[in-house]
CSV table of C-alpha atoms and ligand atoms in Angstrom, one decimal:
chain,number,residue,atom,x,y,z
A,1,MET,CA,17.0,60.0,-6.5
A,2,THR,CA,17.1,56.3,-7.2
A,3,ASP,CA,19.7,55.6,-9.8
A,4,LEU,CA,21.0,52.7,-11.8
A,5,PHE,CA,23.5,51.9,-9.1
A,6,ALA,CA,21.2,51.8,-6.1
A,7,PRO,CA,20.7,48.4,-4.5
A,8,TYR,CA,17.3,46.7,-4.8
A,9,GLU,CA,15.6,44.0,-2.8
A,10,LEU,CA,12.7,41.8,-3.5
A,11,LYS,CA,12.0,39.2,-0.9
A,12,ALA,CA,15.3,37.3,-0.4
A,13,LEU,CA,16.8,38.6,-3.7
A,14,SER,CA,19.2,41.3,-2.9
A,15,LEU,CA,20.8,43.1,-5.9
A,16,LYS,CA,23.7,45.5,-5.9
A,17,ASN,CA,22.4,47.6,-8.7
A,18,ARG,CA,19.4,47.9,-11.1
A,19,ILE,CA,21.2,46.5,-14.2
A,20,VAL,CA,19.8,43.2,-15.6
A,21,MET,CA,21.1,40.9,-18.3
A,22,PRO,CA,17.9,39.6,-19.9
A,23,PRO,CA,17.7,36.0,-21.2
A,24,MET,CA,19.3,35.6,-24.6
A,25,CYS,CA,19.6,32.2,-26.2
A,26,GLN,CA,23.1,31.4,-27.3
A,27,TYR,CA,22.4,28.3,-29.4
A,28,ALA,CA,25.8,27.2,-28.2
A,29,VAL,CA,25.1,23.7,-26.6
A,30,THR,CA,27.6,21.4,-28.3
A,31,GLU,CA,26.3,17.9,-27.5
A,32,GLN,CA,22.6,18.7,-28.1
A,33,ASP,CA,21.9,17.3,-24.7
A,34,GLY,CA,21.0,20.7,-23.2
A,35,THR,CA,23.9,20.8,-20.8
A,36,PRO,CA,25.6,24.2,-20.5
A,37,GLY,CA,29.3,24.1,-21.5
A,38,ASP,CA,32.3,26.4,-21.3
A,39,TRP,CA,30.8,29.0,-23.6
A,40,HIS,CA,27.9,29.5,-21.2
A,41,LEU,CA,30.2,29.6,-18.2
A,42,VAL,CA,32.4,32.3,-19.7
A,43,HIS,CA,29.5,34.2,-21.2
A,44,TYR,CA,27.6,34.6,-17.9
A,45,ILE,CA,30.6,35.0,-15.6
A,46,SER,CA,32.1,37.8,-17.9
A,47,ARG,CA,28.9,39.8,-17.4
A,48,ALA,CA,29.2,39.4,-13.7
A,49,VAL,CA,32.8,40.6,-13.8
A,50,GLY,CA,31.5,43.5,-15.9
A,51,GLY,CA,29.4,44.8,-13.0
A,52,THR,CA,25.9,43.5,-14.0
A,53,GLY,CA,23.8,43.2,-10.9
A,54,PHE,CA,21.4,40.5,-12.1
A,55,ILE,CA,21.8,37.9,-14.8
A,56,ILE,CA,19.0,35.9,-16.2
A,57,VAL,CA,20.2,32.8,-18.0
A,58,GLU,CA,18.6,32.2,-21.5
A,59,MET,CA,15.4,30.3,-22.1
A,60,THR,CA,16.1,26.8,-20.8
A,61,GLY,CA,13.9,23.9,-21.8
A,62,VAL,CA,11.9,22.0,-19.1
A,63,HIS,CA,11.5,19.3,-21.8
A,64,PRO,CA,13.9,18.3,-24.6
A,65,ASP,CA,11.2,19.1,-27.2
A,66,GLY,CA,10.5,22.4,-25.5
A,67,ARG,CA,13.6,24.0,-26.8
A,68,ILE,CA,13.6,26.3,-29.8
A,69,THR,CA,16.5,24.3,-31.2
A,70,ASN,CA,18.5,21.3,-30.0
A,71,ARG,CA,21.4,23.7,-29.4
A,72,ASP,CA,19.5,25.3,-26.5
A,73,LEU,CA,19.9,24.7,-22.8
A,74,GLY,CA,17.9,22.3,-20.8
A,75,ILE,CA,17.0,21.5,-17.2
A,76,TRP,CA,14.8,18.4,-17.7
A,77,GLU,CA,16.9,15.9,-15.8
A,78,ASP,CA,18.9,15.8,-12.6
A,79,GLY,CA,22.1,15.1,-14.5
A,80,GLN,CA,22.1,18.6,-15.9
A,81,ILE,CA,22.1,20.3,-12.4
A,82,SER,CA,25.9,20.2,-11.8
A,83,ALA,CA,26.7,22.1,-15.1
A,84,HIS,CA,24.3,24.8,-14.1
A,85,ARG,CA,25.9,24.9,-10.6
A,86,ARG,CA,29.2,25.8,-12.2
A,87,ILE,CA,27.6,28.9,-13.7
A,88,THR,CA,25.7,30.0,-10.5
A,89,ASP,CA,28.8,29.5,-8.3
A,90,GLY,CA,31.0,31.4,-10.8
A,91,VAL,CA,28.5,34.3,-11.1
A,92,HIS,CA,28.1,34.5,-7.3
A,93,ALA,CA,31.8,34.7,-6.9
A,94,TYR,CA,31.8,37.9,-8.9
A,95,GLY,CA,29.1,39.6,-6.9
A,96,ALA,CA,26.0,39.2,-9.2
A,97,LYS,CA,22.8,37.3,-8.6
A,98,ILE,CA,21.5,34.9,-11.2
A,99,ALA,CA,18.1,33.6,-12.4
A,100,ILE,CA,17.2,31.0,-15.0
A,101,GLN,CA,14.4,31.5,-17.6
A,102,LEU,CA,12.3,28.3,-17.7
A,103,GLY,CA,10.5,27.8,-21.0
A,104,HIS,CA,8.8,25.6,-23.5
A,105,ALA,CA,8.7,26.7,-27.1
A,106,GLY,CA,5.4,24.9,-27.9
A,107,ARG,CA,4.7,25.3,-31.6
A,108,LYS,CA,7.9,27.3,-32.1
A,109,ALA,CA,10.1,24.3,-31.2
A,110,LEU,CA,12.0,24.0,-34.5
A,111,ASP,CA,13.6,20.6,-34.0
A,112,ALA,CA,10.7,18.8,-32.2
A,113,GLU,CA,9.1,16.0,-34.2
A,114,PRO,CA,6.4,17.1,-34.0
A,115,PRO,CA,6.1,20.2,-31.8
A,116,VAL,CA,3.2,20.4,-29.4
A,117,ALA,CA,0.9,23.3,-28.7
A,118,PRO,CA,-2.5,24.1,-27.1
A,119,SER,CA,-4.1,23.8,-30.6
A,120,ALA,CA,-2.9,22.4,-33.9
A,121,ILE,CA,-2.3,25.8,-35.4
A,122,ALA,CA,1.1,26.3,-37.1
A,123,PHE,CA,3.1,29.5,-36.5
A,124,ASP,CA,3.2,30.3,-40.2
A,125,ALA,CA,3.0,28.5,-43.6
A,126,LYS,CA,6.7,27.4,-43.4
A,127,SER,CA,6.5,26.0,-39.8
A,128,LYS,CA,5.8,22.5,-38.8
A,129,GLN,CA,2.2,21.6,-38.0
A,130,PRO,CA,2.1,21.2,-34.2
A,131,GLN,CA,0.1,18.5,-32.4
A,132,ALA,CA,-2.5,19.6,-30.0
A,133,LEU,CA,-1.6,18.5,-26.4
A,134,SER,CA,-3.9,16.0,-24.8
A,135,ARG,CA,-5.2,16.9,-21.3
A,136,ASP,CA,-2.6,14.5,-19.9
A,137,GLY,CA,0.1,16.1,-22.0
A,138,VAL,CA,-0.8,19.5,-20.6
A,139,GLU,CA,-0.6,18.2,-17.1
A,140,GLN,CA,2.7,16.5,-17.7
A,141,LEU,CA,4.1,19.8,-18.9
A,142,ILE,CA,2.9,21.6,-15.8
A,143,GLU,CA,4.9,18.9,-13.8
A,144,ALA,CA,7.9,19.5,-16.1
A,145,TYR,CA,7.9,23.2,-15.1
A,146,ARG,CA,7.7,22.2,-11.4
A,147,GLU,CA,10.6,19.8,-11.8
A,148,GLY,CA,12.6,22.3,-13.7
A,149,ALA,CA,12.2,24.8,-10.9
A,150,ARG,CA,13.1,22.3,-8.3
A,151,ARG,CA,16.4,21.6,-10.2
A,152,ALA,CA,17.0,25.3,-10.6
A,153,VAL,CA,16.9,25.8,-6.8
A,154,GLU,CA,19.2,22.8,-6.4
A,155,ALA,CA,21.6,24.3,-9.0
A,156,GLY,CA,21.9,27.5,-6.9
A,157,TYR,CA,19.9,29.9,-8.9
A,158,ASP,CA,18.6,32.9,-6.8
A,159,THR,CA,15.3,32.8,-8.6
A,160,VAL,CA,13.3,31.6,-11.6
A,161,GLU,CA,11.8,33.6,-14.5
A,162,LEU,CA,8.9,31.9,-16.3
A,163,HIS,CA,8.9,32.6,-20.0
A,164,GLY,CA,5.4,33.7,-20.7
A,165,ALA,CA,6.3,35.9,-23.6
A,166,HIS,CA,7.3,35.9,-27.3
A,167,GLY,CA,4.8,33.4,-28.6
A,168,TYR,CA,6.1,30.4,-26.6
A,169,LEU,CA,4.0,27.9,-24.7
A,170,ILE,CA,2.5,29.9,-21.9
A,171,HIS,CA,1.8,32.8,-24.3
A,172,GLN,CA,0.3,30.3,-26.7
A,173,PHE,CA,-2.2,29.2,-24.0
A,174,HIS,CA,-3.2,32.7,-23.0
A,175,SER,CA,-3.6,34.1,-26.5
A,176,PRO,CA,-7.0,33.7,-28.2
A,177,LEU,CA,-5.2,33.4,-31.5
A,178,THR,CA,-3.4,30.2,-30.6
A,179,ASN,CA,-5.6,28.5,-28.0
A,180,THR,CA,-8.9,27.2,-29.5
A,181,ARG,CA,-9.2,24.2,-27.1
A,182,GLU,CA,-12.6,23.1,-25.9
A,183,ASP,CA,-11.5,21.7,-22.5
A,184,GLU,CA,-11.0,23.8,-19.4
A,185,TYR,CA,-7.6,25.0,-20.7
A,186,GLY,CA,-9.5,26.6,-23.6
A,187,GLN,CA,-12.5,27.8,-21.7
A,188,ASP,CA,-10.1,29.6,-19.3
A,189,LEU,CA,-7.2,30.8,-21.3
A,190,PHE,CA,-5.2,31.8,-18.2
A,191,LEU,CA,-5.5,28.4,-16.5
A,192,PHE,CA,-2.4,26.8,-17.9
A,193,GLY,CA,-0.2,29.8,-16.9
A,194,GLU,CA,-1.8,29.9,-13.5
A,195,LYS,CA,-1.2,26.2,-12.9
A,196,VAL,CA,2.4,26.6,-14.0
A,197,VAL,CA,2.9,29.5,-11.6
A,198,ARG,CA,1.4,27.6,-8.7
A,199,ALA,CA,3.4,24.4,-9.5
A,200,VAL,CA,6.7,26.4,-9.6
A,201,ARG,CA,5.8,28.5,-6.5
A,202,ASP,CA,5.3,25.2,-4.7
A,203,VAL,CA,8.9,24.2,-5.0
A,204,LEU,CA,10.5,27.6,-4.5
A,205,PRO,CA,11.5,28.6,-1.0
A,206,ALA,CA,8.9,31.1,0.3
A,207,GLU,CA,11.3,34.0,0.4
A,208,MET,CA,12.5,33.4,-3.2
A,209,PRO,CA,10.7,35.8,-5.6
A,210,LEU,CA,9.1,34.4,-8.8
A,211,LEU,CA,9.5,36.4,-12.0
A,212,MET,CA,7.6,36.1,-15.2
A,213,ARG,CA,8.3,37.5,-18.7
A,214,VAL,CA,5.2,38.5,-20.6
A,215,SER,CA,4.5,40.0,-24.0
A,216,ALA,CA,2.2,42.9,-23.0
A,217,LYS,CA,1.0,43.3,-26.6
A,218,GLU,CA,0.7,41.3,-29.8
A,219,TYR,CA,1.7,42.8,-33.1
A,220,VAL,CA,-0.6,40.8,-35.4
A,221,ASP,CA,-4.2,41.6,-36.7
A,222,GLY,CA,-6.6,40.7,-34.0
A,223,GLY,CA,-3.8,40.3,-31.4
A,224,TYR,CA,-4.4,41.2,-27.7
A,225,ASP,CA,-3.5,44.6,-26.3
A,226,GLU,CA,-2.0,45.8,-23.0
A,227,ASN,CA,-5.4,45.8,-21.2
A,228,TYR,CA,-5.8,42.1,-21.9
A,229,ALA,CA,-2.2,41.6,-20.7
A,230,LEU,CA,-3.1,43.3,-17.5
A,231,GLU,CA,-5.8,40.7,-16.9
A,232,PHE,CA,-3.5,37.7,-17.3
A,233,CYS,CA,-0.8,39.4,-15.2
A,234,ARG,CA,-3.3,40.0,-12.5
A,235,ARG,CA,-4.2,36.2,-12.5
A,236,TYR,CA,-0.5,35.2,-12.5
A,237,MET,CA,0.2,37.7,-9.7
A,238,GLU,CA,-2.6,36.2,-7.6
A,239,ALA,CA,-1.1,32.8,-8.2
A,240,GLY,CA,2.4,33.8,-7.0
A,241,VAL,CA,4.3,36.0,-9.5
A,242,ASP,CA,6.3,38.8,-7.7
A,243,LEU,CA,7.7,40.7,-10.6
A,244,PHE,CA,6.9,41.0,-14.4
A,245,HIS,CA,9.6,41.4,-17.0
A,246,VAL,CA,7.7,43.3,-19.7
A,247,SER,CA,8.4,42.6,-23.3
A,248,SER,CA,6.1,42.3,-26.4
A,249,GLY,CA,5.4,40.5,-29.6
A,250,GLY,CA,6.7,37.1,-30.8
A,251,GLU,CA,3.4,35.6,-32.0
A,252,GLY,CA,4.0,36.7,-35.6
A,253,PRO,CA,6.8,38.2,-37.7
A,254,ILE,CA,7.6,40.8,-35.2
A,255,GLY,CA,9.7,39.3,-32.5
A,256,SER,CA,11.1,40.5,-29.2
A,257,ASN,CA,13.2,43.2,-30.9
A,258,GLY,CA,10.0,45.1,-31.6
A,259,GLY,CA,10.4,45.2,-35.4
A,260,PRO,CA,12.1,47.8,-37.6
A,261,ASN,CA,10.4,50.8,-36.0
A,262,ALA,CA,11.3,50.0,-32.4
A,263,GLY,CA,13.3,53.0,-31.1
A,264,PRO,CA,15.0,53.6,-27.7
A,265,GLY,CA,12.8,52.5,-24.8
A,266,TYR,CA,10.1,51.1,-27.1
A,267,GLN,CA,8.6,48.9,-24.4
A,268,VAL,CA,9.0,51.1,-21.3
A,269,ALA,CA,5.4,52.5,-21.5
A,270,LEU,CA,4.1,48.9,-21.4
A,271,ALA,CA,6.2,48.1,-18.3
A,272,GLU,CA,5.1,51.4,-16.7
A,273,PHE,CA,1.4,50.6,-17.4
A,274,ILE,CA,1.6,47.1,-15.8
A,275,ARG,CA,3.6,48.5,-12.8
A,276,SER,CA,1.2,51.3,-12.0
A,277,ALA,CA,-2.1,49.3,-12.7
A,278,LEU,CA,-1.1,46.3,-10.6
A,279,HIS,CA,1.3,47.9,-8.1
A,280,VAL,CA,3.9,45.3,-9.0
A,281,PRO,CA,7.6,45.7,-9.6
A,282,VAL,CA,8.8,45.4,-13.2
A,283,ILE,CA,11.9,45.1,-15.4
A,284,ALA,CA,11.8,47.4,-18.4
A,285,VAL,CA,13.6,46.1,-21.5
A,286,GLY,CA,14.2,47.1,-25.1
A,287,ARG,CA,16.8,49.4,-26.6
A,288,LEU,CA,17.9,50.9,-23.3
A,289,ASP,CA,21.5,50.6,-24.0
A,290,ALA,CA,22.2,54.3,-24.0
A,291,TYR,CA,23.3,55.0,-20.5
A,292,GLU,CA,21.2,58.1,-19.9
A,293,GLU,CA,18.2,56.3,-21.2
A,294,ALA,CA,18.5,53.4,-18.8
A,295,GLN,CA,19.3,55.8,-15.9
A,296,ALA,CA,16.1,57.9,-16.7
A,297,VAL,CA,13.9,54.8,-16.5
A,298,VAL,CA,15.0,54.0,-13.0
A,299,ALA,CA,15.2,57.7,-11.9
A,300,GLU,CA,11.8,58.5,-13.1
A,301,GLU,CA,10.4,55.4,-11.4
A,302,LYS,CA,9.1,53.8,-14.6
A,303,ALA,CA,10.6,50.5,-13.6
A,304,GLU,CA,12.5,49.0,-10.7
A,305,LEU,CA,15.1,47.4,-12.9
A,306,VAL,CA,16.3,47.8,-16.5
A,307,ALA,CA,17.5,45.0,-18.8
A,308,ILE,CA,20.2,45.6,-21.4
A,309,GLY,CA,20.2,42.8,-24.0
A,310,ARG,CA,22.0,43.4,-27.2
A,311,GLY,CA,24.0,46.1,-25.4
A,312,LEU,CA,25.5,43.5,-23.1
A,313,LEU,CA,26.2,41.2,-26.1
A,314,SER,CA,28.5,43.8,-27.5
A,315,ASP,CA,29.9,45.1,-24.2
A,316,PRO,CA,30.2,42.7,-21.3
A,317,TYR,CA,31.4,45.7,-19.2
A,318,TRP,CA,28.3,47.7,-20.0
A,319,ALA,CA,27.5,48.3,-16.3
A,320,LEU,CA,31.0,49.5,-15.5
A,321,HIS,CA,31.0,51.7,-18.6
A,322,ALA,CA,27.6,53.1,-17.6
A,323,GLU,CA,28.9,54.0,-14.2
A,324,GLU,CA,32.0,55.7,-15.7
A,325,ALA,CA,29.9,57.7,-18.1
A,326,LEU,CA,27.2,58.7,-15.5
A,327,GLY,CA,29.6,60.4,-13.1
A,328,GLY,CA,32.7,58.3,-12.7
A,329,ILE,CA,33.3,54.9,-11.3
A,330,ASP,CA,33.5,54.0,-7.6
A,331,SER,CA,37.0,52.4,-7.3
A,332,ALA,CA,35.5,49.6,-5.2
A,333,HIS,CA,33.5,48.5,-8.2
A,334,VAL,CA,36.5,47.9,-10.4
A,335,PRO,CA,37.5,44.2,-10.4
A,336,LYS,CA,40.8,44.0,-8.5
A,337,PRO,CA,42.9,42.5,-11.3
A,338,TYR,CA,41.7,45.4,-13.5
A,339,GLU,CA,42.6,48.2,-11.2
A,340,ARG,CA,45.3,49.4,-13.5
A,341,GLY,CA,42.9,49.8,-16.3
A,342,VAL,CA,42.1,53.2,-17.7
A,343,TRP,CA,39.0,54.1,-15.7
A,344,LYS,CA,37.3,57.5,-15.3
A,345,ARG,CA,37.0,57.6,-11.5
A,346,LYS,CA,34.7,59.6,-9.3
B,1,FMN,C1,20.4,36.7,-29.4
B,1,FMN,C2,19.2,36.9,-28.6
B,1,FMN,C3,18.6,35.9,-28.0
B,1,FMN,C4,17.4,36.1,-27.2
B,1,FMN,N1,16.9,35.1,-26.5
B,1,FMN,C5,15.9,35.3,-25.6
B,1,FMN,C6,15.5,34.3,-24.7
B,1,FMN,O1,16.1,33.2,-24.5
B,1,FMN,N2,14.4,34.6,-23.9
B,1,FMN,C7,13.7,35.8,-23.9
B,1,FMN,O2,12.8,36.0,-23.2
B,1,FMN,N3,14.1,36.8,-24.8
B,1,FMN,C8,15.2,36.6,-25.6
B,1,FMN,N4,15.7,37.6,-26.4
B,1,FMN,C9,15.1,38.9,-26.2
B,1,FMN,C10,16.0,39.8,-25.2
B,1,FMN,O3,15.9,39.2,-23.9
B,1,FMN,C11,15.5,41.3,-25.2
B,1,FMN,O4,14.2,41.3,-24.6
B,1,FMN,C12,15.5,41.9,-26.5
B,1,FMN,O5,16.8,41.7,-27.2
B,1,FMN,C13,15.3,43.4,-26.4
B,1,FMN,O6,16.2,44.0,-25.6
B,1,FMN,P1,17.5,44.9,-26.1
B,1,FMN,O7,17.0,45.9,-27.1
B,1,FMN,O8,18.2,45.4,-24.9
B,1,FMN,O9,18.4,43.9,-26.9
B,1,FMN,C14,16.8,37.4,-27.2
B,1,FMN,C15,17.4,38.4,-27.9
B,1,FMN,C16,18.6,38.2,-28.6
B,1,FMN,C17,19.2,39.4,-29.3
């Protein structure tokens, strides 16, 4: 039986276990210049020390106005690379692999003056009116993703995750609710995402996998369903995506936490659906913080990997605690300086 602690390989990415820290914005940049600081360093390294196999750094802007707020991370200029390098080196030193989530918030960029979007449709009545991107503007942003990915490779990340979920820019382009353009990017709603995937693929080493996060379903009236999501995933896969990280929502009031009725494993069926229809590896995410729940997703082959978000915010040692609870910890997995801790061993 494959369990949470079995290694996993995808192209050149080699993980020691199936436990993923999903991207979670910290809103903790101090100088508003997008550069990661000590908070980010400690935050990510502590999850590596805690046994997490794969860490995905929070949504990081490929353009200053592509951030949700000015307190979010960026990777839009070469001067930001060295601060990212501190994080990747630190995480690698403690045995985990690390990706970065590249994103652009589009109409959901709260501090942008004005935000840009495929079409001039505001998120809600309280949000700023976005400016519709010109064709040149669209193409410049595709280049910004390419450059962001190039910098990510230079910074030592093991791979890149494109943020195509939660109502941010790529999602805004492929959703009929937010893209009413008349040019080719509106006639073919998947064209922007496809071009971003190809641009990023271009600068990644051939053996480096490319990940993409998607919302497999929208939660508003007239929103798309999982069958529609399958079609854009198919296109993005043909363009070069190797694994989908399956989330949902974000285009309306219900965000990535699935809303008040989201119970344990609320998005697993969506991940399973995309995995089996496209024969593609997936990360399942969403209220999987009960150890047995996470273990079952992997053991029952519903997903290759499981991401634990809020569970890892409250417990940096979630992976070590899961191992203890699910049969006792292998002594080799305890960080050496913590050997005298009180561990339930095998
Ligand atoms: C504080 C916080 C920040 C988040 N930021 C991001 C983000 O940067 N990118 C993203 O794709 N999802 C983001 N999410 C969503 C999480 O990655 C995850 O999908 C969600 O919390 C559901 O998983 P969980 O139930 O294990 O927490 C965020 C969630 C939280 C709680």
